[in-house]
């Protein structure tokens, strides 16, 4: 969904997701909540015949999770994922596939924690539980897939000295952050935006061969009920991913 210019330095580096002239489908131009939409031919990708369309629709959030995990998680790491929505739960699975020793996951909603557990995550409740699970050191890598002041605070408290923090979630535009903690712990913090082609290709492959199973996450609803779908996602918390069908 990210359309880059193809001519700037970031595009030349193979990082079109960081193109300063990028446009985003559904924000910069009309998106997919319609019976038909227009995108550049370069952004229309084939999927295997064996991969159902509704499952394939999760390739993009999976690619986002693979992008952040691929940059930070190493074999044997203790990983904490904050936020067990679609991208957070997919990050749990991606971290497990990357060889993480443990993948802890924090979220206030039991239903989401159950989904993350199915992806290989270990639900934890609060800082004390995180520290206990990591022998008092804290996580090697924290992936914040929520992005609120409270989750920023938890991330900085739960990460070990010299740890790596991937900021993925965009729950809040701004807020306070413990700058002294960042310096004193010698942390590496990176914003993770969207994905690159290799991430997307791998996401399609993982979904197609069953290494990532999201079939139970999907709730189909008619396109005409799109507004109701968003209301349920926000207000009721009983859905993970809705696929709107024309």
XYZ file of C-alpha atoms in Angstrom:
246
model
C 0.000 0.000 0.000
C 3.004 2.367 0.194
C 3.728 3.933 -3.193
C 7.186 5.506 -3.384
C 8.675 7.862 -5.970
C 11.360 5.432 -7.165
C 13.856 8.236 -7.739
C 15.096 9.424 -4.333
C 18.088 8.207 -2.314
C 15.991 6.007 -0.047
C 14.349 4.289 -2.993
C 17.783 3.745 -4.546
C 18.898 2.099 -1.288
C 16.065 -0.395 -1.560
C 14.085 1.260 1.234
C 11.028 2.640 -0.558
C 9.082 2.459 2.709
C 11.185 5.439 3.868
C 10.706 7.490 0.701
C 10.040 11.121 1.745
C 7.645 11.437 -1.211
C 5.710 8.251 -0.446
C 1.952 8.017 -0.740
C -0.213 5.625 1.230
C -3.185 3.816 -0.228
C -6.307 4.748 1.692
C -4.820 8.028 2.952
C -3.088 9.795 0.071
C -5.459 8.318 -2.499
C -8.622 6.138 -2.309
C -8.078 2.730 -0.767
C -9.522 -0.740 -0.707
C -12.838 -0.302 1.089
C -14.620 -0.333 -2.242
C -15.699 -2.765 -4.937
C -12.772 -1.589 -7.072
C -9.687 0.589 -6.623
C -6.741 1.817 -8.691
C -3.099 1.155 -7.767
C 0.139 1.211 -9.776
C 0.763 -2.005 -11.710
C 4.040 -2.434 -9.805
C 2.032 -2.823 -6.596
C -0.206 -5.628 -7.833
C 1.421 -8.890 -6.771
C 0.528 -12.489 -7.615
C -0.369 -14.941 -4.881
C -0.337 -18.744 -5.113
C -3.591 -20.370 -6.226
C -3.540 -22.371 -2.990
C -3.636 -19.222 -0.824
C -7.190 -18.018 -0.107
C -7.807 -14.333 -0.806
C -8.951 -13.555 2.736
C -5.782 -15.075 4.242
C -3.630 -13.301 1.649
C -5.063 -9.993 2.851
C -2.954 -10.386 6.005
C 0.289 -10.461 4.033
C 0.758 -6.729 4.570
C 0.557 -6.705 8.395
C 2.695 -9.852 8.478
C 5.280 -8.125 6.283
C 5.325 -5.208 8.741
C 5.985 -7.618 11.608
C 8.708 -9.419 9.665
C 10.372 -6.090 8.899
C 10.756 -5.059 12.544
C 11.652 -8.542 13.805
C 14.167 -9.136 11.036
C 16.121 -6.039 12.015
C 16.329 -6.724 15.726
C 15.691 -10.298 16.866
C 18.554 -12.778 16.940
C 18.590 -16.466 17.774
C 18.473 -17.009 21.523
C 17.000 -13.578 22.328
C 14.359 -12.988 24.967
C 11.730 -10.875 23.230
C 8.850 -8.846 24.640
C 5.990 -7.841 22.359
C 3.710 -5.143 23.749
C 0.275 -5.171 22.148
C -1.304 -8.348 20.788
C -3.314 -6.950 17.928
C -2.726 -8.319 14.443
C 0.776 -6.897 13.953
C 1.808 -7.660 17.537
C 0.640 -11.266 17.363
C 2.297 -11.669 13.973
C 5.494 -10.244 15.482
C 5.263 -12.949 18.150
C 5.222 -15.610 15.441
C 7.974 -13.894 13.456
C 10.189 -13.745 16.548
C 9.610 -17.432 17.212
C 10.536 -18.242 13.611
C 13.697 -16.124 14.040
C 14.845 -18.398 16.853
C 13.971 -16.314 19.906
C 14.511 -18.203 23.153
C 11.312 -16.822 24.661
C 8.647 -14.508 23.307
C 6.727 -12.714 26.042
C 3.592 -10.776 25.160
C 1.657 -8.119 27.070
C -1.889 -6.945 26.347
C -4.872 -6.006 28.540
C -7.361 -8.106 26.518
C -7.469 -11.842 27.337
C -8.859 -12.700 23.886
C -5.863 -11.135 22.192
C -3.444 -12.831 24.549
C -5.028 -16.153 23.602
C -4.335 -15.427 19.943
C -0.734 -14.455 20.693
C -0.317 -17.636 22.723
C -1.365 -19.581 19.663
C 1.509 -17.945 17.783
C 4.054 -19.057 20.370
C 3.838 -16.188 22.853
C 3.924 -16.355 26.645
C 1.452 -13.889 28.203
C 2.888 -11.773 31.011
C 1.152 -9.295 33.279
C 3.232 -6.309 34.302
C 6.870 -5.407 34.742
C 7.520 -7.754 37.656
C 6.425 -10.776 35.621
C 8.604 -9.685 32.688
C 11.681 -9.308 34.868
C 11.026 -12.641 36.544
C 10.770 -14.346 33.141
C 14.091 -12.816 32.069
C 16.028 -13.594 35.266
C 15.889 -9.958 36.333
C 17.775 -8.646 33.290
C 14.916 -7.551 31.071
C 14.205 -8.423 27.466
C 16.915 -8.321 24.811
C 14.400 -6.916 22.334
C 11.124 -5.088 22.917
C 8.662 -4.594 20.079
C 6.081 -1.966 20.943
C 3.143 -2.726 18.669
C 0.794 -0.415 20.576
C 2.502 2.963 20.773
C 0.981 4.738 23.766
C 2.777 6.603 26.585
C 2.068 3.715 28.976
C 3.576 1.169 26.578
C 6.613 3.380 25.927
C 7.153 3.485 29.685
C 6.806 -0.270 30.035
C 9.179 -0.858 27.116
C 11.933 1.251 28.665
C 11.501 -0.396 32.056
C 11.367 -3.937 30.673
C 14.334 -3.773 28.310
C 17.808 -4.834 29.406
C 20.860 -2.560 29.391
C 22.084 -2.319 25.810
C 18.798 -3.709 24.491
C 16.995 -2.974 21.244
C 13.566 -1.376 20.979
C 11.455 -1.472 17.823
C 8.736 1.197 17.811
C 5.955 -0.069 15.530
C 2.621 0.996 17.025
C 1.136 4.415 16.348
C -1.460 4.614 19.099
C -0.505 8.140 20.182
C 0.983 10.994 18.183
C 3.235 12.175 21.009
C 3.844 11.911 24.729
C 6.498 11.937 27.446
C 9.421 9.538 27.249
C 12.147 8.779 29.800
C 15.122 10.188 27.891
C 17.483 9.617 30.820
C 16.656 5.909 30.767
C 17.486 5.695 27.065
C 20.900 7.224 27.660
C 21.697 5.429 30.922
C 20.777 2.013 29.511
C 22.532 2.626 26.203
C 19.448 1.598 24.248
C 19.035 1.334 20.505
C 15.598 2.575 19.455
C 14.374 2.350 15.899
C 11.107 3.355 14.329
C 9.750 0.615 12.075
C 7.521 1.807 9.236
C 5.825 -0.566 6.790
C 8.039 -3.055 4.944
C 10.200 -3.666 1.879
C 9.577 -6.025 -1.037
C 11.534 -8.886 0.509
C 9.370 -8.757 3.637
C 6.200 -8.900 1.557
C 7.459 -11.817 -0.530
C 8.342 -13.768 2.604
C 4.976 -12.961 4.177
C 3.127 -14.436 1.203
C 5.344 -17.518 1.335
C 4.823 -18.067 5.070
C 1.054 -17.767 4.721
C 0.979 -20.049 1.702
C 3.002 -22.860 3.287
C 1.215 -22.678 6.628
C 4.160 -21.510 8.746
C 1.905 -18.653 9.840
C -1.731 -19.631 10.392
C -4.223 -16.772 10.685
C -7.375 -18.493 9.467
C -9.066 -18.288 12.874
C -8.473 -14.525 13.068
C -10.602 -13.583 10.091
C -14.199 -12.436 10.319
C -15.873 -11.767 6.942
C -18.449 -8.968 6.815
C -20.283 -7.315 3.923
C -18.722 -4.135 2.574
C -21.925 -2.287 3.469
C -21.278 -3.091 7.149
C -17.818 -1.522 7.129
C -18.696 1.177 9.641
C -20.074 -1.405 12.048
C -16.915 -3.475 11.602
C -14.736 -0.560 12.710
C -16.986 0.129 15.684
C -16.701 -3.477 16.855
C -12.926 -3.455 16.391
C -12.580 -0.315 18.500
C -15.341 -0.641 21.064
C -15.925 -4.328 21.651
C -12.517 -5.939 21.150
C -14.024 -9.249 20.029
C -12.532 -9.179 16.528
C -8.964 -9.399 15.265
C -9.222 -8.882 11.498
C -12.304 -8.131 9.456
C -12.318 -8.826 5.742
C -14.918 -6.703 3.970
C -16.459 -8.511 1.030
C -18.217 -6.641 -1.807
